[in-house]
Short mmCIF file of C-alpha atoms in Angstrom, two decimals:
data_model
loop_
_atom_site.label_atom_id
_atom_site.label_comp_id
_atom_site.label_asym_id
_atom_site.label_seq_id
_atom_site.Cartn_x
_atom_site.Cartn_y
_atom_site.Cartn_z
CA UNK L 1 -0.08 0.03 -0.09
CA UNK L 2 1.72 3.29 -1.05
CA UNK L 3 -0.65 5.57 1.04
CA UNK L 4 0.41 8.47 -1.16
CA UNK L 5 -3.34 9.14 -2.04
CA UNK L 6 -4.70 10.16 1.20
CA UNK L 7 -3.70 11.97 4.46
CA UNK L 8 -4.55 11.21 7.97
CA UNK L 9 -6.64 13.61 9.84
CA UNK L 10 -5.36 14.50 13.40
CA UNK L 11 -7.95 14.08 16.00
CA UNK L 12 -10.61 12.71 13.36
CA UNK L 13 -13.42 10.62 14.67
CA UNK L 14 -16.48 8.91 13.10
CA UNK L 15 -18.23 12.30 13.24
CA UNK L 16 -15.64 13.98 10.94
CA UNK L 17 -17.08 12.84 7.55
CA UNK L 18 -19.93 15.29 6.60
CA UNK L 19 -23.29 14.41 7.98
CA UNK L 20 -22.41 12.28 10.88
CA UNK L 21 -22.89 12.74 14.60
CA UNK L 22 -22.51 10.54 17.63
CA UNK L 23 -22.52 10.37 21.44
CA UNK L 24 -22.22 7.79 24.33
CA UNK L 25 -23.14 7.58 27.89
CA UNK L 26 -23.49 5.25 30.94
CA UNK L 27 -26.79 3.70 31.51
CA UNK L 28 -25.97 1.01 34.05
CA UNK L 29 -25.18 -2.07 31.83
CA UNK L 30 -21.52 -2.21 33.09
CA UNK L 31 -20.23 -2.41 36.81
CA UNK L 32 -17.36 -0.10 35.83
CA UNK L 33 -19.38 3.02 35.39
CA UNK L 34 -17.79 3.66 31.83
CA UNK L 35 -20.04 4.44 28.88
CA UNK L 36 -22.13 1.51 27.82
CA UNK L 37 -24.55 2.93 25.36
CA UNK L 38 -23.67 4.77 22.06
CA UNK L 39 -24.88 5.73 18.72
CA UNK L 40 -23.85 7.00 15.32
CA UNK L 41 -26.51 9.01 13.53
CA UNK L 42 -26.44 10.39 9.86
CA UNK L 43 -28.53 13.40 8.73
CA UNK L 44 -29.51 11.50 5.75
CA UNK L 45 -30.32 7.95 4.89
CA UNK L 46 -26.78 6.68 4.10
CA UNK L 47 -25.67 3.96 1.77
CA UNK L 48 -24.81 1.10 4.18
CA UNK L 49 -23.04 -2.26 4.12
CA UNK L 50 -22.28 -4.91 6.68
CA UNK L 51 -20.20 -8.02 7.33
CA UNK L 52 -21.18 -10.38 10.26
CA UNK L 53 -19.77 -13.34 12.17
CA UNK L 54 -20.12 -16.72 10.81
CA UNK L 55 -20.62 -18.30 14.21
CA UNK L 56 -23.80 -20.44 13.95
CA UNK L 57 -25.10 -18.81 17.32
CA UNK L 58 -25.55 -15.24 15.85
CA UNK L 59 -26.65 -12.63 18.46
CA UNK L 60 -30.08 -11.12 18.13
CA UNK L 61 -28.93 -7.71 17.20
CA UNK L 62 -27.08 -8.98 14.10
CA UNK L 63 -30.40 -10.59 12.88
CA UNK L 64 -32.17 -7.32 13.32
CA UNK L 65 -29.26 -5.28 11.57
CA UNK L 66 -29.19 -7.70 8.70
CA UNK L 67 -32.87 -7.41 8.25
CA UNK L 68 -32.56 -3.60 8.16
CA UNK L 69 -29.78 -3.72 5.49
CA UNK L 70 -31.85 -5.97 3.35
CA UNK L 71 -34.66 -3.41 2.99
CA UNK L 72 -32.96 -0.98 0.69
CA UNK L 73 -29.33 -0.96 1.78
CA UNK L 74 -29.53 2.26 3.75
CA UNK L 75 -29.11 3.19 7.37
CA UNK L 76 -29.47 6.28 9.24
CA UNK L 77 -28.23 5.14 12.66
CA UNK L 78 -26.38 2.48 14.63
CA UNK L 79 -27.28 1.97 18.33
CA UNK L 80 -24.63 0.01 20.31
CA UNK L 81 -24.52 -1.23 23.86
CA UNK L 82 -21.64 -2.81 25.63
CA UNK L 83 -21.63 -4.98 28.88
CA UNK L 84 -24.31 -7.37 27.42
CA UNK L 85 -24.06 -9.23 24.24
CA UNK L 86 -27.73 -10.19 24.06
CA UNK L 87 -26.60 -13.52 22.50
CA UNK L 88 -28.07 -16.86 23.16
CA UNK L 89 -31.21 -15.11 24.58
CA UNK L 90 -33.94 -16.70 22.48
CA UNK L 91 -37.04 -14.95 21.50
CA UNK L 92 -36.92 -12.39 24.18
CA UNK L 93 -33.50 -11.43 23.24
CA UNK L 94 -34.63 -10.83 19.64
CA UNK L 95 -37.62 -8.87 21.05
CA UNK L 96 -35.50 -6.77 23.13
CA UNK L 97 -33.11 -5.99 20.08
CA UNK L 98 -36.06 -4.97 18.04
CA UNK L 99 -37.41 -2.69 20.94
CA UNK L 100 -33.99 -1.04 21.13
CA UNK L 101 -34.28 -0.34 17.40
CA UNK L 102 -37.69 0.94 17.58
CA UNK L 103 -37.14 3.14 20.59
CA UNK L 104 -34.06 4.85 19.16
CA UNK L 105 -35.84 5.21 15.60
CA UNK L 106 -38.80 6.94 17.24
CA UNK L 107 -36.52 9.08 19.39
CA UNK L 108 -34.67 10.50 16.35
CA UNK L 109 -37.54 10.49 14.04
CA UNK L 110 -36.62 7.91 11.40
CA UNK L 111 -38.03 4.76 9.96
CA UNK L 112 -37.39 1.60 11.97
CA UNK L 113 -35.60 -0.10 9.15
CA UNK L 114 -33.07 2.60 8.97
CA UNK L 115 -31.60 1.86 12.42
CA UNK L 116 -29.27 -1.05 13.05
CA UNK L 117 -28.32 -2.32 16.65
CA UNK L 118 -25.50 -4.17 17.96
CA UNK L 119 -24.40 -5.36 21.31
CA UNK L 120 -21.10 -6.59 22.99
CA UNK L 121 -20.34 -8.12 26.39
CA UNK L 122 -21.34 -11.22 28.39
CA UNK L 123 -23.13 -14.02 26.47
CA UNK L 124 -26.47 -15.73 27.68
CA UNK L 125 -27.83 -12.94 29.84
CA UNK L 126 -31.04 -10.85 28.99
CA UNK L 127 -30.59 -7.16 28.65
CA UNK L 128 -32.07 -5.10 31.58
CA UNK L 129 -34.31 -3.27 29.22
CA UNK L 130 -35.40 -0.69 31.90
CA UNK L 131 -31.87 0.59 31.93
CA UNK L 132 -31.89 0.55 28.12
CA UNK L 133 -35.06 2.39 27.82
CA UNK L 134 -33.94 5.19 30.06
CA UNK L 135 -30.60 5.19 28.37
CA UNK L 136 -31.91 5.67 24.86
CA UNK L 137 -34.23 8.32 26.01
CA UNK L 138 -31.33 10.30 27.56
CA UNK L 139 -28.88 9.44 24.57
CA UNK L 140 -31.11 10.65 21.63
CA UNK L 141 -31.12 14.32 22.19
CA UNK L 142 -27.30 14.26 23.17
CA UNK L 143 -26.01 12.92 19.85
CA UNK L 144 -24.03 15.76 18.27
CA UNK L 145 -21.81 16.30 15.12
CA UNK L 146 -18.61 16.91 17.15
CA UNK L 147 -15.24 15.38 17.85
CA UNK L 148 -16.44 15.15 21.47
CA UNK L 149 -19.41 12.93 20.26
CA UNK L 150 -17.11 10.71 18.42
CA UNK L 151 -14.85 10.19 21.49
CA UNK L 152 -17.84 9.52 23.90
CA UNK L 153 -19.03 6.94 21.23
CA UNK L 154 -15.64 5.20 21.12
CA UNK L 155 -15.64 4.90 24.99
CA UNK L 156 -19.20 3.25 24.80
CA UNK L 157 -18.25 0.38 22.78
CA UNK L 158 -15.29 -0.85 24.81
CA UNK L 159 -15.40 -3.96 27.17
CA UNK L 160 -12.09 -5.41 28.18
CA UNK L 161 -10.23 -3.03 25.72
CA UNK L 162 -7.54 -0.94 27.22
CA UNK L 163 -7.58 1.83 24.52
CA UNK L 164 -10.01 3.30 22.13
CA UNK L 165 -9.32 2.59 18.50
CA UNK L 166 -10.07 5.16 15.85
CA UNK L 167 -8.84 6.67 12.56
CA UNK L 168 -9.65 9.19 10.02
CA UNK L 169 -8.26 10.04 6.66
CA UNK L 170 -8.95 12.37 3.66
CA UNK L 171 -8.68 11.59 -0.05
CA UNK L 172 -9.55 13.50 -3.20
CA UNK L 173 -12.31 12.20 -5.41
CA UNK L 174 -13.39 14.34 -8.55
CA UNK L 175 -11.51 17.12 -7.03
CA UNK L 176 -13.45 17.07 -3.74
CA UNK L 177 -12.48 16.33 -0.47
CA UNK L 178 -13.63 12.86 0.70
CA UNK L 179 -13.30 11.77 4.39
CA UNK L 180 -13.17 8.24 5.61
CA UNK L 181 -13.21 7.39 9.38
CA UNK L 182 -13.53 4.44 11.64
CA UNK L 183 -13.84 3.23 15.19
CA UNK L 184 -13.60 -0.24 16.58
CA UNK L 185 -13.69 -2.40 19.82
CA UNK L 186 -12.03 -5.71 20.40
CA UNK L 187 -9.53 -7.20 22.74
CA UNK L 188 -10.46 -10.80 23.48
CA UNK L 189 -12.57 -13.62 21.66
CA UNK L 190 -10.99 -12.31 18.50
CA UNK L 191 -10.68 -14.65 15.48
CA UNK L 192 -13.15 -13.00 12.93
CA UNK L 193 -14.47 -15.01 10.02
CA UNK L 194 -16.88 -12.66 8.23
CA UNK L 195 -14.18 -11.34 18.06
CA UNK L 196 -15.66 -9.70 20.35
CA UNK L 197 -15.16 -7.37 17.62
CA UNK L 198 -17.18 -4.42 16.28
CA UNK L 199 -16.14 -2.01 13.63
CA UNK L 200 -17.92 1.14 12.39
CA UNK L 201 -16.83 3.10 9.26
CA UNK L 202 -18.32 6.28 8.14
CA UNK L 203 -17.54 8.33 4.96
CA UNK L 204 -19.24 11.27 3.12
CA UNK L 205 -18.36 9.66 -0.19
CA UNK L 206 -21.08 9.21 -2.87
CA UNK L 207 -21.19 5.38 -3.38
CA UNK L 208 -24.19 3.16 -3.81
CA UNK L 209 -25.02 0.42 -1.32
CA UNK L 210 -24.08 -2.57 -3.72
CA UNK L 211 -20.72 -0.98 -4.57
CA UNK L 212 -20.05 -0.19 -0.65
CA UNK L 213 -20.95 -3.86 0.19
CA UNK L 214 -18.72 -5.16 -2.48
CA UNK L 215 -15.88 -2.91 -1.25
CA UNK L 216 -16.47 -3.53 2.54
CA UNK L 217 -16.43 -7.32 1.97
CA UNK L 218 -13.32 -7.40 -0.05
CA UNK L 219 -11.45 -5.16 2.37
CA UNK L 220 -12.61 -7.13 5.44
CA UNK L 221 -11.02 -10.21 3.97
CA UNK L 222 -7.62 -8.42 3.95
CA UNK L 223 -7.88 -6.76 7.41
CA UNK L 224 -10.46 -7.54 9.95
CA UNK L 225 -10.43 -11.16 8.90
CA UNK L 226 -6.56 -11.36 9.19
CA UNK L 227 -6.35 -10.78 12.92
CA UNK L 228 -6.52 -13.30 15.83
CA UNK L 229 -6.05 -12.98 19.54
CA UNK L 230 -7.15 -16.32 20.90
CA UNK L 231 -8.84 -18.29 18.08
CA UNK L 232 -12.35 -17.73 19.22
CA UNK L 233 -14.92 -16.34 16.71
CA UNK L 234 -17.56 -14.31 18.65
CA UNK L 235 -21.42 -14.50 18.25
CA UNK L 236 -21.41 -10.82 17.99
CA UNK L 237 -18.84 -9.79 15.27
CA UNK L 238 -19.97 -7.12 13.05
CA UNK L 239 -18.40 -4.28 10.83
CA UNK L 240 -20.74 -1.80 9.47
CA UNK L 241 -19.90 1.13 6.95
CA UNK L 242 -22.11 4.07 6.32
CA UNK L 243 -21.72 6.75 3.39
CA UNK L 244 -23.64 9.78 3.46
CA UNK L 245 -22.74 10.86 -0.07
CA UNK L 246 -22.55 14.69 1.17
CA UNK L 247 -19.08 14.97 -0.32
CA UNK L 248 -20.81 15.59 -3.73
CA UNK L 249 -18.51 13.43 -5.90
CA UNK L 250 -19.74 11.41 -8.71
CA UNK L 251 -20.86 7.87 -7.68
CA UNK L 252 -17.91 5.67 -7.05
CA UNK L 253 -17.51 2.34 -8.81
CA UNK L 254 -14.64 0.15 -10.04
CA UNK L 255 -14.93 2.17 -13.33
CA UNK L 256 -14.39 5.64 -11.59
CA UNK L 257 -11.00 7.26 -12.19
CA UNK L 258 -10.48 7.87 -8.40
CA UNK L 259 -11.92 4.56 -7.06
CA UNK L 260 -8.50 2.99 -6.46
CA UNK L 261 -7.45 6.09 -4.32
CA UNK L 262 -10.59 5.80 -2.39
CA UNK L 263 -10.37 2.01 -2.02
CA UNK L 264 -6.62 2.54 -0.77
CA UNK L 265 -7.78 5.00 1.79
CA UNK L 266 -10.80 2.79 2.81
CA UNK L 267 -8.49 -0.29 3.17
CA UNK L 268 -5.97 1.86 5.25
CA UNK L 269 -8.75 2.69 7.77
CA UNK L 270 -9.76 -0.80 8.19
CA UNK L 271 -6.29 -2.05 8.51
CA UNK L 272 -5.39 0.35 11.21
CA UNK L 273 -8.42 -0.61 13.15
CA UNK L 274 -7.75 -4.40 12.78
CA UNK L 275 -4.12 -3.89 13.97
CA UNK L 276 -5.30 -1.87 16.77
CA UNK L 277 -7.48 -4.70 17.91
CA UNK L 278 -4.73 -7.28 17.62
CA UNK L 279 -2.30 -4.91 19.51
CA UNK L 280 -4.70 -4.53 22.29
CA UNK L 281 -5.49 -8.28 22.67
CA UNK L 282 -6.23 -9.05 26.30
CA UNK L 283 -3.09 -9.18 28.31
CA UNK L 284 -0.89 -8.56 25.15
CA UNK L 285 2.54 -6.97 25.28
CA UNK L 286 3.45 -7.36 21.65
CA UNK L 287 1.89 -6.96 18.25
CA UNK L 288 2.94 -9.98 15.95
CA UNK L 289 2.84 -9.28 12.19
CA UNK L 290 3.05 -12.43 9.84
CA UNK L 291 3.67 -12.07 6.13
CA UNK L 292 3.39 -15.07 3.80
CA UNK L 293 4.66 -14.90 0.15
CA UNK L 294 5.17 -17.45 -2.65
CA UNK L 295 2.01 -19.32 -1.59
CA UNK L 296 0.02 -21.26 -4.27
CA UNK L 297 -2.70 -18.58 -3.87
CA UNK L 298 -3.83 -15.62 -1.73
CA UNK L 299 -6.27 -17.76 0.05
CA UNK L 300 -3.80 -20.48 0.88
CA UNK L 301 -1.41 -17.56 2.21
CA UNK L 302 -4.18 -16.28 4.37
CA UNK L 303 -4.82 -19.69 5.82
CA UNK L 304 -1.24 -20.13 6.66
CA UNK L 305 -0.89 -16.60 8.32
CA UNK L 306 -3.80 -17.21 10.48
CA UNK L 307 -2.62 -20.63 11.48
CA UNK L 308 0.94 -19.04 12.63
CA UNK L 309 -0.56 -15.94 14.41
CA UNK L 310 -3.08 -18.23 16.04
CA UNK L 311 -0.58 -20.71 17.36
CA UNK L 312 -0.42 -20.76 21.18
CA UNK L 313 3.19 -22.03 20.93
CA UNK L 314 4.16 -19.27 18.62
CA UNK L 315 2.38 -16.65 20.87
CA UNK L 316 4.05 -18.00 24.01
CA UNK L 317 7.51 -17.99 22.41
CA UNK L 318 7.08 -14.36 21.41
CA UNK L 319 6.07 -13.59 24.97
CA UNK L 320 9.00 -15.37 26.30
CA UNK L 321 11.38 -13.72 23.82
CA UNK L 322 12.44 -17.30 22.67
CA UNK L 323 13.54 -17.33 18.98
CA UNK L 324 11.94 -20.89 18.49
CA UNK L 325 11.48 -20.83 14.76
CA UNK L 326 10.51 -24.65 14.96
CA UNK L 327 7.22 -23.57 16.27
CA UNK L 328 6.62 -21.43 13.15
CA UNK L 329 7.58 -24.04 10.66
CA UNK L 330 5.29 -26.62 12.46
CA UNK L 331 2.44 -24.19 12.30
CA UNK L 332 3.00 -23.64 8.50
CA UNK L 333 3.12 -27.47 7.93
CA UNK L 334 -0.16 -28.13 9.92
CA UNK L 335 -2.18 -25.15 8.06
CA UNK L 336 -3.48 -27.71 5.60
CA UNK L 337 -2.26 -25.74 2.51
CA UNK L 338 0.15 -26.81 -0.28
CA UNK L 339 3.81 -26.35 0.71
CA UNK L 340 7.22 -27.80 -0.58
CA UNK L 341 9.11 -28.96 2.49
CA UNK L 342 12.35 -28.10 0.54
CA UNK L 343 11.70 -24.49 -0.37
CA UNK L 344 10.68 -22.56 2.58
CA UNK L 345 12.38 -19.41 3.89
CA UNK L 346 11.70 -17.96 7.34
CA UNK L 347 13.06 -14.73 9.00
CA UNK L 348 12.21 -12.56 11.91
CA UNK L 349 12.86 -8.90 10.99
CA UNK L 350 16.32 -9.10 9.38
CA UNK L 351 17.32 -12.36 10.97
CA UNK L 352 17.18 -15.34 8.90
CA UNK L 353 16.17 -18.62 10.63
CA UNK L 354 15.74 -20.81 7.54
CA UNK L 355 16.68 -20.77 3.87
CA UNK L 356 15.39 -23.26 1.34
CA UNK L 357 14.21 -25.19 4.32
CA UNK L 358 17.85 -25.45 5.90
CA UNK L 359 18.65 -23.77 9.25
CA UNK L 360 20.73 -20.67 9.17
CA UNK L 361 23.03 -19.71 12.01
CA UNK L 362 21.99 -16.69 13.83
CA UNK L 363 22.91 -14.63 16.95
CA UNK L 364 20.80 -15.77 19.82
CA UNK L 365 21.53 -12.56 21.58
CA UNK L 366 20.59 -10.42 18.71
CA UNK L 367 17.19 -12.44 18.30
CA UNK L 368 16.50 -12.01 22.04
CA UNK L 369 17.18 -8.27 21.76
CA UNK L 370 14.71 -8.00 18.72
CA UNK L 371 11.83 -9.92 20.61
CA UNK L 372 12.04 -7.19 23.20
CA UNK L 373 10.39 -4.85 20.73
CA UNK L 374 6.55 -4.16 20.79
CA UNK L 375 6.11 -5.11 17.17
CA UNK L 376 7.47 -8.51 16.11
CA UNK L 377 7.49 -9.28 12.28
CA UNK L 378 7.94 -12.76 10.75
CA UNK L 379 8.32 -13.36 7.05
CA UNK L 380 7.70 -16.82 5.53
CA UNK L 381 8.44 -17.43 1.79
CA UNK L 382 7.03 -20.65 0.55
CA UNK L 383 8.44 -20.24 -3.00
CA UNK L 384 5.89 -22.20 -4.73
CA UNK L 385 3.53 -19.56 -6.32
CA UNK L 386 2.49 -15.98 -6.22
CA UNK L 387 0.01 -15.95 -3.34
CA UNK L 388 0.56 -13.53 -0.39
CA UNK L 389 -0.97 -12.26 2.74
CA UNK L 390 -0.41 -10.47 5.99
CA UNK L 391 -2.02 -10.87 9.27
CA UNK L 392 -1.85 -9.58 12.79
CA UNK L 393 -1.96 -11.24 16.36
CA UNK L 394 -0.35 -10.75 19.71
CA UNK L 395 1.56 -12.72 22.31
CA UNK L 396 -0.05 -15.10 24.89
CA UNK L 397 0.48 -13.88 28.43
CA UNK L 398 -0.33 -14.69 31.99
CA UNK L 399 -2.59 -11.65 32.07
CA UNK L 400 -4.67 -13.12 29.35
CA UNK L 401 -5.50 -16.33 31.46
CA UNK L 402 -6.17 -13.98 34.53
CA UNK L 403 -8.68 -11.82 32.46
CA UNK L 404 -10.69 -14.74 31.12
CA UNK L 405 -10.63 -16.82 34.21
CA UNK L 406 -12.86 -14.20 35.78
CA UNK L 407 -14.52 -12.53 32.77
CA UNK L 408 -18.17 -12.63 34.43
CA UNK L 409 -16.93 -11.98 37.95
#
């Protein structure tokens, strides 16, 4: 990615693109007292797209949001709560998700099918709807088109996250300034296949729903679906994109002269959010980036990347600053993808471990020093094709076990 076509907007939030406003507040769903209810609202019905978890037990809010998108591919608001996933809650959970939607739609004066809902938190518990109802009533009039609103929204979507995750960029389309922004949450139960992972992207670009859906699906495969923290795919994973069209450019499509520049900027926003989720993995101290080249296909490369970054042994070795490359080659070999056992190269940063499947002498001291960094890069060349992929994960620490041993308590 050249990143020459766009610039990052300092202090930009999901409210920076024209037409968007947001807010977040505390309504009593979390014990911590941190914001737990938030919303993004567009001044106009925005073109919208979504990608959703492939977990067989999809949470009630996902069903409601998918139905909304199926009406006409447009959305004017997304309402989010944290602290309770409203997953595996049966008919009552679905009724509660629909009530959330209906309450917020009425409060902001839009049609019910233009509101999406999503939830994150503990699975298997019904939402305390008395708190949700009072929270929605308080939230609706506070949603504002300001950076502060974007910040409050970011805080409202966090659970075990230690930091908020947001990014905003600008790109030129038809000589007009187009803005793309995003916010996300995710720290544990991260192994998306479209963890708990939620992503929200806003833009003022003019792009039709079908084109936006095609773009989001493709970009997700290269970003959000290329991270893993613990190998668990959540019941609530969702990424939603909304485009207000208020930038005034000609409708974007693959044939548009500036489409590639817009796509590059859109991909960058998604990649930054995805990497931020991996870096903020529960208990994590290091970001792990794995790049596979020379695979039989891109799909094969992606499968190998996710096997390596998802390996508990690789993750533990990185945490312990142990340059045990045998764990990497073992993960490559069990990924179920075509490899030639005689042609594999592996290096960590600039330190070569394996060349044409033969061990290379390296300095243990130099490797141990490299492993003290907060970002660790592994490069795996299979040398059998042109497929390539990059993915991100994190180390496995004692703290991860502590957090998840007491998640509900």
